Structures are given as C-alpha cells and as structure tokens.
PDB file of C-alpha atoms in Angstrom:
ATOM      1  CA  MET A   1     -58.069  44.149-115.191  1.00  0.00           C
ATOM      2  CA  MET A   2     -56.137  45.463-112.217  1.00  0.00           C
ATOM      3  CA  GLN A   3     -55.176  42.936-109.563  1.00  0.00           C
ATOM      4  CA  THR A   4     -55.527  43.869-105.943  1.00  0.00           C
ATOM      5  CA  ALA A   5     -52.922  43.114-103.309  1.00  0.00           C
ATOM      6  CA  SER A   6     -54.997  40.187-102.032  1.00  0.00           C
ATOM      7  CA  ASP A   7     -55.252  38.739-105.567  1.00  0.00           C
ATOM      8  CA  ARG A   8     -51.493  38.933-106.021  1.00  0.00           C
ATOM      9  CA  MET A   9     -50.957  37.292-102.648  1.00  0.00           C
ATOM     10  CA  ILE A  10     -53.360  34.480-103.514  1.00  0.00           C
ATOM     11  CA  ASN A  11     -51.643  33.941-106.878  1.00  0.00           C
ATOM     12  CA  THR A  12     -48.251  33.875-105.192  1.00  0.00           C
ATOM     13  CA  VAL A  13     -49.451  31.315-102.639  1.00  0.00           C
ATOM     14  CA  ASN A  14     -51.017  29.158-105.386  1.00  0.00           C
ATOM     15  CA  VAL A  15     -47.879  29.225-107.523  1.00  0.00           C
ATOM     16  CA  THR A  16     -45.701  28.404-104.507  1.00  0.00           C
ATOM     17  CA  LEU A  17     -47.898  25.489-103.413  1.00  0.00           C
ATOM     18  CA  LEU A  18     -48.148  24.111-106.947  1.00  0.00           C
ATOM     19  CA  GLY A  19     -44.379  24.447-107.335  1.00  0.00           C
ATOM     20  CA  ILE A  20     -43.807  22.490-104.124  1.00  0.00           C
ATOM     21  CA  VAL A  21     -46.251  19.785-105.225  1.00  0.00           C
ATOM     22  CA  GLY A  22     -44.530  19.650-108.622  1.00  0.00           C
ATOM     23  CA  VAL A  23     -41.099  19.193-107.047  1.00  0.00           C
ATOM     24  CA  ILE A  24     -42.407  16.494-104.697  1.00  0.00           C
ATOM     25  CA  THR A  25     -44.012  14.699-107.636  1.00  0.00           C
ATOM     26  CA  PHE A  26     -40.985  15.013-109.902  1.00  0.00           C
ATOM     27  CA  PHE A  27     -38.346  14.018-107.360  1.00  0.00           C
ATOM     28  CA  PRO A  28     -39.098  10.230-107.305  1.00  0.00           C
ATOM     29  CA  LEU A  29     -38.905  10.158-111.114  1.00  0.00           C
ATOM     30  CA  TYR A  30     -35.650  12.070-111.063  1.00  0.00           C
ATOM     31  CA  TYR A  31     -34.178   9.818-108.368  1.00  0.00           C
ATOM     32  CA  VAL A  32     -35.100   6.642-110.276  1.00  0.00           C
ATOM     33  CA  PHE A  33     -33.464   8.037-113.427  1.00  0.00           C
ATOM     34  CA  VAL A  34     -30.304   9.133-111.614  1.00  0.00           C
ATOM     35  CA  VAL A  35     -29.791   5.870-109.718  1.00  0.00           C
ATOM     36  CA  SER A  36     -30.312   3.818-112.881  1.00  0.00           C
ATOM     37  CA  PHE A  37     -27.379   5.613-114.553  1.00  0.00           C
ATOM     38  CA  THR A  38     -25.120   5.661-111.489  1.00  0.00           C
ATOM     39  CA  ASP A  39     -21.968   3.587-111.626  1.00  0.00           C
ATOM     40  CA  PRO A  40     -22.494   0.477-109.428  1.00  0.00           C
ATOM     41  CA  SER A  41     -19.238   0.939-107.496  1.00  0.00           C
ATOM     42  CA  SER A  42     -20.109   4.589-106.810  1.00  0.00           C
ATOM     43  CA  TYR A  43     -23.564   3.654-105.591  1.00  0.00           C
ATOM     44  CA  LEU A  44     -22.178   0.982-103.252  1.00  0.00           C
ATOM     45  CA  SER A  45     -19.979   3.595-101.599  1.00  0.00           C
ATOM     46  CA  THR A  46     -22.699   6.257-101.197  1.00  0.00           C
ATOM     47  CA  GLN A  47     -26.065   4.378-101.183  1.00  0.00           C
ATOM     48  CA  PHE A  48     -27.748   7.721-101.920  1.00  0.00           C
ATOM     49  CA  THR A  49     -27.062  10.217-104.668  1.00  0.00           C
ATOM     50  CA  LEU A  50     -28.812  13.178-106.224  1.00  0.00           C
ATOM     51  CA  PHE A  51     -26.392  13.396-109.130  1.00  0.00           C
ATOM     52  CA  PRO A  52     -24.071  10.629-110.340  1.00  0.00           C
ATOM     53  CA  THR A  53     -20.401  11.268-109.732  1.00  0.00           C
ATOM     54  CA  LYS A  54     -19.793   8.714-112.459  1.00  0.00           C
ATOM     55  CA  TRP A  55     -22.307   7.797-115.153  1.00  0.00           C
ATOM     56  CA  SER A  56     -22.624   4.176-116.199  1.00  0.00           C
ATOM     57  CA  LEU A  57     -24.796   1.919-118.356  1.00  0.00           C
ATOM     58  CA  ASP A  58     -23.775  -1.245-116.511  1.00  0.00           C
ATOM     59  CA  SER A  59     -27.231  -1.821-115.027  1.00  0.00           C
ATOM     60  CA  TYR A  60     -28.904  -1.492-118.417  1.00  0.00           C
ATOM     61  CA  LYS A  61     -26.304  -3.680-120.109  1.00  0.00           C
ATOM     62  CA  TYR A  62     -26.786  -6.380-117.512  1.00  0.00           C
ATOM     63  CA  LEU A  63     -30.580  -6.329-117.771  1.00  0.00           C
ATOM     64  CA  MET A  64     -30.477  -6.457-121.554  1.00  0.00           C
ATOM     65  CA  SER A  65     -28.088  -9.400-121.410  1.00  0.00           C
ATOM     66  CA  THR A  66     -30.463 -11.625-119.423  1.00  0.00           C
ATOM     67  CA  ASN A  67     -32.898 -13.886-121.242  1.00  0.00           C
ATOM     68  CA  ALA A  68     -35.556 -13.385-118.569  1.00  0.00           C
ATOM     69  CA  PHE A  69     -35.662  -9.623-119.050  1.00  0.00           C
ATOM     70  CA  LEU A  70     -35.552  -9.837-122.841  1.00  0.00           C
ATOM     71  CA  ASN A  71     -38.398 -12.379-122.843  1.00  0.00           C
ATOM     72  CA  ALA A  72     -40.472 -10.126-120.587  1.00  0.00           C
ATOM     73  CA  ILE A  73     -39.906  -7.127-122.862  1.00  0.00           C
ATOM     74  CA  GLY A  74     -40.811  -9.195-125.912  1.00  0.00           C
ATOM     75  CA  ASN A  75     -44.020 -10.371-124.262  1.00  0.00           C
ATOM     76  CA  SER A  76     -45.015  -6.824-123.314  1.00  0.00           C
ATOM     77  CA  VAL A  77     -44.214  -5.485-126.790  1.00  0.00           C
ATOM     78  CA  PHE A  78     -46.340  -8.240-128.332  1.00  0.00           C
ATOM     79  CA  LEU A  79     -49.220  -7.394-125.997  1.00  0.00           C
ATOM     80  CA  ALA A  80     -48.973  -3.667-126.693  1.00  0.00           C
ATOM     81  CA  VAL A  81     -48.656  -3.927-130.476  1.00  0.00           C
ATOM     82  CA  VAL A  82     -50.882  -6.883-131.341  1.00  0.00           C
ATOM     83  CA  GLY A  83     -53.389  -6.264-128.550  1.00  0.00           C
ATOM     84  CA  THR A  84     -53.784  -2.579-129.433  1.00  0.00           C
ATOM     85  CA  ALA A  85     -54.231  -3.314-133.145  1.00  0.00           C
ATOM     86  CA  LEU A  86     -56.855  -5.988-132.504  1.00  0.00           C
ATOM     87  CA  SER A  87     -58.667  -3.869-129.919  1.00  0.00           C
ATOM     88  CA  LEU A  88     -58.864  -0.880-132.258  1.00  0.00           C
ATOM     89  CA  PHE A  89     -60.121  -3.136-135.049  1.00  0.00           C
ATOM     90  CA  VAL A  90     -62.854  -4.705-132.932  1.00  0.00           C
ATOM     91  CA  THR A  91     -63.840  -1.439-131.244  1.00  0.00           C
ATOM     92  CA  SER A  92     -64.092   0.512-134.502  1.00  0.00           C
ATOM     93  CA  CYS A  93     -66.058  -2.261-136.216  1.00  0.00           C
ATOM     94  CA  LEU A  94     -68.563  -2.567-133.381  1.00  0.00           C
ATOM     95  CA  SER A  95     -68.862   1.203-132.957  1.00  0.00           C
ATOM     96  CA  TYR A  96     -69.522   1.714-136.657  1.00  0.00           C
ATOM     97  CA  ALA A  97     -72.135  -1.047-136.685  1.00  0.00           C
ATOM     98  CA  ILE A  98     -74.189   0.317-133.789  1.00  0.00           C
ATOM     99  CA  SER A  99     -73.884   3.874-135.114  1.00  0.00           C
ATOM    100  CA  ARG A 100     -75.898   2.900-138.204  1.00  0.00           C
ATOM    101  CA  LYS A 101     -79.611   3.325-137.445  1.00  0.00           C
ATOM    102  CA  ARG A 102     -80.590   0.733-140.038  1.00  0.00           C
ATOM    103  CA  LEU A 103     -78.998  -2.057-137.980  1.00  0.00           C
ATOM    104  CA  GLN A 104     -81.667  -4.384-136.619  1.00  0.00           C
ATOM    105  CA  GLY A 105     -81.500  -4.894-132.854  1.00  0.00           C
ATOM    106  CA  ARG A 106     -79.292  -1.813-132.511  1.00  0.00           C
ATOM    107  CA  LYS A 107     -80.912  -0.553-129.313  1.00  0.00           C
ATOM    108  CA  LEU A 108     -80.687  -3.972-127.665  1.00  0.00           C
ATOM    109  CA  MET A 109     -77.009  -4.234-128.565  1.00  0.00           C
ATOM    110  CA  MET A 110     -76.339  -0.786-127.130  1.00  0.00           C
ATOM    111  CA  LEU A 111     -78.147  -1.743-123.923  1.00  0.00           C
ATOM    112  CA  LEU A 112     -76.092  -4.923-123.571  1.00  0.00           C
ATOM    113  CA  ILE A 113     -72.877  -2.983-124.195  1.00  0.00           C
ATOM    114  CA  LEU A 114     -73.926  -0.406-121.609  1.00  0.00           C
ATOM    115  CA  LEU A 115     -74.555  -3.154-119.051  1.00  0.00           C
ATOM    116  CA  THR A 116     -70.934  -4.296-119.372  1.00  0.00           C
ATOM    117  CA  THR A 117     -69.840  -0.844-118.196  1.00  0.00           C
ATOM    118  CA  LEU A 118     -72.170  -0.918-115.187  1.00  0.00           C
ATOM    119  CA  PHE A 119     -71.618  -4.436-113.849  1.00  0.00           C
ATOM    120  CA  ASN A 120     -68.371  -6.320-113.278  1.00  0.00           C
ATOM    121  CA  PRO A 121     -68.499 -10.142-113.369  1.00  0.00           C
ATOM    122  CA  GLY A 122     -65.686 -10.411-110.815  1.00  0.00           C
ATOM    123  CA  LEU A 123     -62.740 -12.797-110.982  1.00  0.00           C
ATOM    124  CA  ILE A 124     -64.154 -16.322-111.056  1.00  0.00           C
ATOM    125  CA  PRO A 125     -66.332 -16.233-114.230  1.00  0.00           C
ATOM    126  CA  PRO A 126     -63.531 -14.795-116.441  1.00  0.00           C
ATOM    127  CA  TYR A 127     -61.056 -17.312-115.028  1.00  0.00           C
ATOM    128  CA  LEU A 128     -63.436 -20.225-115.695  1.00  0.00           C
ATOM    129  CA  LEU A 129     -63.991 -18.957-119.230  1.00  0.00           C
ATOM    130  CA  VAL A 130     -60.271 -18.669-119.928  1.00  0.00           C
ATOM    131  CA  ARG A 131     -59.680 -22.111-118.448  1.00  0.00           C
ATOM    132  CA  ASP A 132     -62.460 -23.738-120.493  1.00  0.00           C
ATOM    133  CA  LEU A 133     -61.077 -22.136-123.649  1.00  0.00           C
ATOM    134  CA  HIS A 134     -57.684 -23.711-122.819  1.00  0.00           C
ATOM    135  CA  LEU A 135     -55.976 -20.332-122.738  1.00  0.00           C
ATOM    136  CA  ILE A 136     -54.196 -20.774-119.406  1.00  0.00           C
ATOM    137  CA  ASN A 137     -50.483 -20.072-119.926  1.00  0.00           C
ATOM    138  CA  SER A 138     -51.270 -18.503-123.297  1.00  0.00           C
ATOM    139  CA  THR A 139     -50.478 -14.909-124.187  1.00  0.00           C
ATOM    140  CA  TRP A 140     -53.909 -14.692-125.820  1.00  0.00           C
ATOM    141  CA  ALA A 141     -55.463 -14.988-122.371  1.00  0.00           C
ATOM    142  CA  LEU A 142     -54.184 -11.450-121.765  1.00  0.00           C
ATOM    143  CA  ILE A 143     -55.717 -10.114-125.003  1.00  0.00           C
ATOM    144  CA  LEU A 144     -58.965 -11.853-125.908  1.00  0.00           C
ATOM    145  CA  PRO A 145     -60.890 -11.308-122.625  1.00  0.00           C
ATOM    146  CA  VAL A 146     -60.162  -7.544-122.768  1.00  0.00           C
ATOM    147  CA  LEU A 147     -60.288  -7.142-126.527  1.00  0.00           C
ATOM    148  CA  THR A 148     -62.644  -4.183-126.308  1.00  0.00           C
ATOM    149  CA  SER A 149     -64.290  -1.906-123.767  1.00  0.00           C
ATOM    150  CA  GLY A 150     -67.984  -1.078-123.721  1.00  0.00           C
ATOM    151  CA  TRP A 151     -67.207   2.459-122.651  1.00  0.00           C
ATOM    152  CA  TYR A 152     -64.756   2.985-125.525  1.00  0.00           C
ATOM    153  CA  VAL A 153     -67.283   1.510-127.973  1.00  0.00           C
ATOM    154  CA  LEU A 154     -69.950   3.988-126.894  1.00  0.00           C
ATOM    155  CA  LEU A 155     -67.524   6.918-127.041  1.00  0.00           C
ATOM    156  CA  MET A 156     -66.298   5.974-130.503  1.00  0.00           C
ATOM    157  CA  LYS A 157     -69.904   5.544-131.622  1.00  0.00           C
ATOM    158  CA  GLY A 158     -70.508   9.157-130.595  1.00  0.00           C
ATOM    159  CA  PHE A 159     -67.596  10.184-132.806  1.00  0.00           C
ATOM    160  CA  PHE A 160     -68.973   8.205-135.750  1.00  0.00           C
ATOM    161  CA  ASP A 161     -72.372   9.808-135.229  1.00  0.00           C
ATOM    162  CA  SER A 162     -70.764  13.230-135.787  1.00  0.00           C
ATOM    163  CA  ILE A 163     -69.569  12.241-139.277  1.00  0.00           C
ATOM    164  CA  PRO A 164     -72.047  13.590-141.865  1.00  0.00           C
ATOM    165  CA  ALA A 165     -74.278  10.919-143.356  1.00  0.00           C
ATOM    166  CA  SER A 166     -73.899  12.574-146.769  1.00  0.00           C
ATOM    167  CA  LEU A 167     -70.334  11.229-146.995  1.00  0.00           C
ATOM    168  CA  GLU A 168     -71.566   7.670-146.636  1.00  0.00           C
ATOM    169  CA  GLU A 169     -74.353   8.260-149.138  1.00  0.00           C
ATOM    170  CA  SER A 170     -71.866   9.624-151.661  1.00  0.00           C
ATOM    171  CA  ALA A 171     -69.624   6.622-151.175  1.00  0.00           C
ATOM    172  CA  ARG A 172     -72.547   4.236-151.714  1.00  0.00           C
ATOM    173  CA  ILE A 173     -73.434   6.029-154.944  1.00  0.00           C
ATOM    174  CA  ASP A 174     -69.870   5.317-156.074  1.00  0.00           C
ATOM    175  CA  GLY A 175     -70.417   1.622-155.365  1.00  0.00           C
ATOM    176  CA  CYS A 176     -68.936   1.220-151.862  1.00  0.00           C
ATOM    177  CA  ASN A 177     -70.398  -1.364-149.505  1.00  0.00           C
ATOM    178  CA  ASP A 178     -70.380  -1.201-145.687  1.00  0.00           C
ATOM    179  CA  VAL A 179     -66.823  -2.518-145.399  1.00  0.00           C
ATOM    180  CA  SER A 180     -65.517  -0.052-147.990  1.00  0.00           C
ATOM    181  CA  VAL A 181     -67.309   2.846-146.303  1.00  0.00           C
ATOM    182  CA  TRP A 182     -65.825   1.858-142.936  1.00  0.00           C
ATOM    183  CA  TYR A 183     -62.320   1.444-144.348  1.00  0.00           C
ATOM    184  CA  ARG A 184     -62.185   4.302-146.892  1.00  0.00           C
ATOM    185  CA  ILE A 185     -64.394   6.949-145.258  1.00  0.00           C
ATOM    186  CA  ILE A 186     -64.939   6.351-141.550  1.00  0.00           C
ATOM    187  CA  LEU A 187     -61.460   5.302-140.400  1.00  0.00           C
ATOM    188  CA  PRO A 188     -59.507   8.104-142.167  1.00  0.00           C
ATOM    189  CA  LEU A 189     -61.854  10.662-140.586  1.00  0.00           C
ATOM    190  CA  SER A 190     -61.491   8.992-137.175  1.00  0.00           C
ATOM    191  CA  LEU A 191     -57.736   9.336-136.685  1.00  0.00           C
ATOM    192  CA  PRO A 192     -58.138  11.521-133.542  1.00  0.00           C
ATOM    193  CA  SER A 193     -60.333   8.940-131.818  1.00  0.00           C
ATOM    194  CA  LEU A 194     -58.174   6.033-133.004  1.00  0.00           C
ATOM    195  CA  ALA A 195     -55.059   7.786-131.679  1.00  0.00           C
ATOM    196  CA  ALA A 196     -56.656   8.479-128.298  1.00  0.00           C
ATOM    197  CA  PHE A 197     -58.097   5.017-127.804  1.00  0.00           C
ATOM    198  CA  GLY A 198     -54.961   3.439-129.240  1.00  0.00           C
ATOM    199  CA  LEU A 199     -52.935   5.155-126.531  1.00  0.00           C
ATOM    200  CA  PHE A 200     -55.409   3.997-123.865  1.00  0.00           C
ATOM    201  CA  TYR A 201     -55.251   0.407-125.099  1.00  0.00           C
ATOM    202  CA  ALA A 202     -51.456   0.468-125.483  1.00  0.00           C
ATOM    203  CA  VAL A 203     -50.953   1.713-121.926  1.00  0.00           C
ATOM    204  CA  ALA A 204     -53.351  -0.923-120.589  1.00  0.00           C
ATOM    205  CA  TYR A 205     -51.658  -3.771-122.468  1.00  0.00           C
ATOM    206  CA  TRP A 206     -48.150  -2.559-121.632  1.00  0.00           C
ATOM    207  CA  ASN A 207     -49.086  -2.388-117.941  1.00  0.00           C
ATOM    208  CA  THR A 208     -50.730  -5.816-117.900  1.00  0.00           C
ATOM    209  CA  PHE A 209     -50.087  -7.254-114.457  1.00  0.00           C
ATOM    210  CA  PHE A 210     -52.978  -8.744-112.492  1.00  0.00           C
ATOM    211  CA  THR A 211     -54.411 -10.873-115.304  1.00  0.00           C
ATOM    212  CA  ALA A 212     -50.904 -12.151-116.014  1.00  0.00           C
ATOM    213  CA  LEU A 213     -50.654 -13.319-112.411  1.00  0.00           C
ATOM    214  CA  LEU A 214     -53.989 -15.140-112.809  1.00  0.00           C
ATOM    215  CA  TYR A 215     -53.515 -16.778-116.193  1.00  0.00           C
ATOM    216  CA  ILE A 216     -49.760 -17.092-116.795  1.00  0.00           C
ATOM    217  CA  ASN A 217     -47.749 -19.623-114.787  1.00  0.00           C
ATOM    218  CA  ASP A 218     -44.940 -20.049-117.288  1.00  0.00           C
ATOM    219  CA  PHE A 219     -42.171 -17.625-116.354  1.00  0.00           C
ATOM    220  CA  GLU A 220     -41.072 -17.214-119.988  1.00  0.00           C
ATOM    221  CA  LYS A 221     -44.532 -15.902-120.967  1.00  0.00           C
ATOM    222  CA  GLN A 222     -44.914 -13.330-118.203  1.00  0.00           C
ATOM    223  CA  PRO A 223     -44.903  -9.649-119.237  1.00  0.00           C
ATOM    224  CA  LEU A 224     -42.463  -7.029-118.058  1.00  0.00           C
ATOM    225  CA  GLN A 225     -44.641  -5.678-115.250  1.00  0.00           C
ATOM    226  CA  VAL A 226     -44.728  -9.055-113.470  1.00  0.00           C
ATOM    227  CA  LEU A 227     -40.955  -9.376-113.665  1.00  0.00           C
ATOM    228  CA  LEU A 228     -40.587  -5.811-112.437  1.00  0.00           C
ATOM    229  CA  GLN A 229     -42.831  -6.550-109.470  1.00  0.00           C
ATOM    230  CA  ASN A 230     -40.678  -9.552-108.575  1.00  0.00           C
ATOM    231  CA  MET A 231     -37.579  -7.402-108.785  1.00  0.00           C
ATOM    232  CA  LEU A 232     -38.997  -4.667-106.579  1.00  0.00           C
ATOM    233  CA  ILE A 233     -40.294  -7.053-103.922  1.00  0.00           C
ATOM    234  CA  ASP A 234     -37.340  -9.413-103.687  1.00  0.00           C
ATOM    235  CA  ALA A 235     -33.810  -8.461-104.665  1.00  0.00           C
ATOM    236  CA  SER A 236     -32.971 -12.108-105.145  1.00  0.00           C
ATOM    237  CA  THR A 237     -35.274 -12.162-108.175  1.00  0.00           C
ATOM    238  CA  ALA A 238     -33.525  -9.176-109.715  1.00  0.00           C
ATOM    239  CA  ALA A 239     -33.411 -10.733-113.151  1.00  0.00           C
ATOM    240  CA  GLY A 240     -35.576 -13.763-112.699  1.00  0.00           C
ATOM    241  CA  GLY A 241     -34.064 -16.210-110.254  1.00  0.00           C
ATOM    242  CA  SER A 242     -31.109 -17.431-108.231  1.00  0.00           C
ATOM    243  CA  ALA A 243     -28.884 -17.730-111.316  1.00  0.00           C
ATOM    244  CA  ALA A 244     -29.343 -14.038-111.968  1.00  0.00           C
ATOM    245  CA  ALA A 245     -28.639 -13.279-108.321  1.00  0.00           C
ATOM    246  CA  GLU A 246     -25.337 -15.115-108.637  1.00  0.00           C
ATOM    247  CA  MET A 247     -24.475 -13.061-111.721  1.00  0.00           C
ATOM    248  CA  ILE A 248     -25.294  -9.892-109.802  1.00  0.00           C
ATOM    249  CA  SER A 249     -22.984 -10.866-106.973  1.00  0.00           C
ATOM    250  CA  GLU A 250     -20.249 -11.771-109.435  1.00  0.00           C
ATOM    251  CA  GLN A 251     -20.535  -8.470-111.288  1.00  0.00           C
ATOM    252  CA  ARG A 252     -21.110  -6.543-108.058  1.00  0.00           C
ATOM    253  CA  ILE A 253     -24.091  -4.692-109.472  1.00  0.00           C
ATOM    254  CA  PRO A 254     -26.290  -3.493-106.595  1.00  0.00           C
ATOM    255  CA  PRO A 255     -29.930  -4.637-106.892  1.00  0.00           C
ATOM    256  CA  GLU A 256     -31.161  -1.053-106.394  1.00  0.00           C
ATOM    257  CA  THR A 257     -29.574   0.201-109.623  1.00  0.00           C
ATOM    258  CA  LEU A 258     -31.026  -2.779-111.480  1.00  0.00           C
ATOM    259  CA  LYS A 259     -34.470  -2.046-110.087  1.00  0.00           C
ATOM    260  CA  MET A 260     -34.305   1.586-111.112  1.00  0.00           C
ATOM    261  CA  ALA A 261     -33.027   0.695-114.586  1.00  0.00           C
ATOM    262  CA  ALA A 262     -35.902  -1.761-114.988  1.00  0.00           C
ATOM    263  CA  VAL A 263     -38.407   0.919-113.928  1.00  0.00           C
ATOM    264  CA  VAL A 264     -36.985   3.315-116.525  1.00  0.00           C
ATOM    265  CA  ILE A 265     -37.163   0.679-119.267  1.00  0.00           C
ATOM    266  CA  ALA A 266     -40.772  -0.121-118.306  1.00  0.00           C
ATOM    267  CA  THR A 267     -41.772   3.556-118.340  1.00  0.00           C
ATOM    268  CA  VAL A 268     -39.947   5.132-121.265  1.00  0.00           C
ATOM    269  CA  PRO A 269     -41.707   3.355-124.214  1.00  0.00           C
ATOM    270  CA  ILE A 270     -45.111   4.852-123.409  1.00  0.00           C
ATOM    271  CA  LEU A 271     -43.537   8.261-122.807  1.00  0.00           C
ATOM    272  CA  LEU A 272     -41.883   8.085-126.230  1.00  0.00           C
ATOM    273  CA  VAL A 273     -45.131   7.154-127.985  1.00  0.00           C
ATOM    274  CA  TYR A 274     -47.178   9.969-126.486  1.00  0.00           C
ATOM    275  CA  PRO A 275     -45.538  12.925-128.356  1.00  0.00           C
ATOM    276  CA  PHE A 276     -46.424  11.359-131.728  1.00  0.00           C
ATOM    277  CA  LEU A 277     -50.095  11.109-130.708  1.00  0.00           C
ATOM    278  CA  GLN A 278     -50.307  14.378-128.800  1.00  0.00           C
ATOM    279  CA  LYS A 279     -51.833  16.399-131.649  1.00  0.00           C
ATOM    280  CA  HIS A 280     -54.701  13.884-131.896  1.00  0.00           C
ATOM    281  CA  PHE A 281     -54.998  13.107-128.211  1.00  0.00           C
ATOM    282  CA  ALA A 282     -56.749  16.275-126.972  1.00  0.00           C
ATOM    283  CA  LYS A 283     -59.387  16.101-129.668  1.00  0.00           C
ATOM    284  CA  GLY A 284     -59.768  12.323-129.542  1.00  0.00           C
ATOM    285  CA  ALA A 285     -60.150  12.251-125.764  1.00  0.00           C
ATOM    286  CA  MET A 286     -63.345  14.330-126.113  1.00  0.00           C
ATOM    287  CA  VAL A 287     -64.991  12.137-128.733  1.00  0.00           C
ATOM    288  CA  GLY A 288     -68.670  11.646-128.197  1.00  0.00           C
ATOM    289  CA  SER A 289     -68.780  14.039-125.246  1.00  0.00           C
ATOM    290  CA  VAL A 290     -70.260  16.960-127.193  1.00  0.00           C
ATOM    291  CA  LYS A 291     -73.264  16.582-129.449  1.00  0.00           C
ATOM    292  CA  GLU A 292     -73.413  19.051-132.319  1.00  0.00           C
TER     293      GLU A 292
END
C-alpha cells in the first residue's frame, strides 16, 4: 500500500513525539543508575553528572555493610518468596475448586469472591483484624491479609475452565483424586497463568509499603521500601538512623549517591526476574479473558 505525503508526515511526527517521550521517560532511570555508580568524591565536586568521570561501588559497598539495609532486603526477599508461593497455592486451590461444577454452593462462593473485588473495607476493619490476631509487628501481617485476590481467583478460574474435562476424567479412571488431579494435571498445564500471577504477586510483595507502615513498628522488621522512603525523605536516615549518618560523614559518601544506589537495588530484582517469565507472561496475562 502506497503511503501519501500526509501519511509519511504523520508517521514522522508520531515517531518523533514517541521518541521524545521515550527519552524523557528513560532519563530519570539513567540518571539514577549513573549517580549510583559515581565516585563519591567526584560527585561532591560536580553535584550533577550525565556520565561518571570515575566509576565506583562505594555507595553499594556501604549500603551492603549496614545491618539496617541488609535486614530490610532480607525482609523484602522473605515477603516476595514466601508470600508469592503461598498466594499462588491459595489462589490455584480456590480457583480449581470453584471451577468444578459439582462443588456445592459454587455460585454463592463466586458471588462472595466477586463482592471482594467491588467493595473495599477501608483501613480500620483490616487493622482491627490484624490487631485481634496479634499480628502487629509480625511479618505475617504483610502476607496473610493479602494472601489472595478475588480478581486473580476469577481470572485463574477462567483458565482452568479452558482445560478439557476429558483430561480430568482420564486421570480419575487411573485412580487420581481431586488433589492428585490438581497437582498432576491442572498445575502443569497452568504454568502460563502461574507465571503471570506469580509476577504480579511478587511485585506487590516486593513493593510492600503502606501496610508495613500500618502494622510494623519494629525497625528491624520493616521491608526495603519503607527504608528507601526514609532515605529519600530525610538524608539523615540514609541507612537507618543517626549512627549511619555519622558513618556517612566519616566516609564522606554523599547521601544522594546512597539514595540512588538504594533505588537501583530496590528495582533490579524484579527486572531480573521478568525475562525468565516473559515467554509465559503474554499468554498468562490473558487468562480467562477469551472464552473458547
């Protein structure tokens, strides 16, 4: 199909505008990365750089040498790994159960699950529940209340519905019960949906922030995002308190390079996980959206 002069002009304008937007979007990420690897003494002399005159890992070494930062990373890793595994387990179990038409009360359960996606209880009821369960200052307070999502359950149910019933019937003829069918037949065929929802859950747990502010008062149990927020708001909390601020002044590491290094550390893990799930992500993200 031949393009007219006006079509070529429109395409040129679109590509130019999208290129400008892309550069504007990419520049903050690039600047954070560059500053995090800039030598502290070089940064103190320039205060602004687009390319390090001298590369350094001092900011990263300092952060990884502080107990506060290591504890925060450990807490976030625990949330992401354990929370994601438990959420996938609960979500897949519930989705498989309500996808079986022989389940008594199935429609009522689906209605109740749907209601959780339409109405939000707010802040006070969940806080009272966590308090009454004696989970304040417990890492489990960041996992159990958000163990599954009604929306994810319904989407995964749609994926399970697309699996031929003949496979389950064949497995039952071979002597499998419901648990065996779920474990040996349903889950292996559901890797795309598990990968997609696993990534969603992992990102949510890794980025846990607001609930940690509500339920966690013990500094040693706070996740990385809370520590990062403290660092970005107040330079004096760069690594968790006045003692860290004294270490910064002694080592002459500017707070800005520490902040940028912390942002990189908080961002990179999810970016590294995504390529391994990419082949499943596109297909899994559409689960339940198309009915065959």
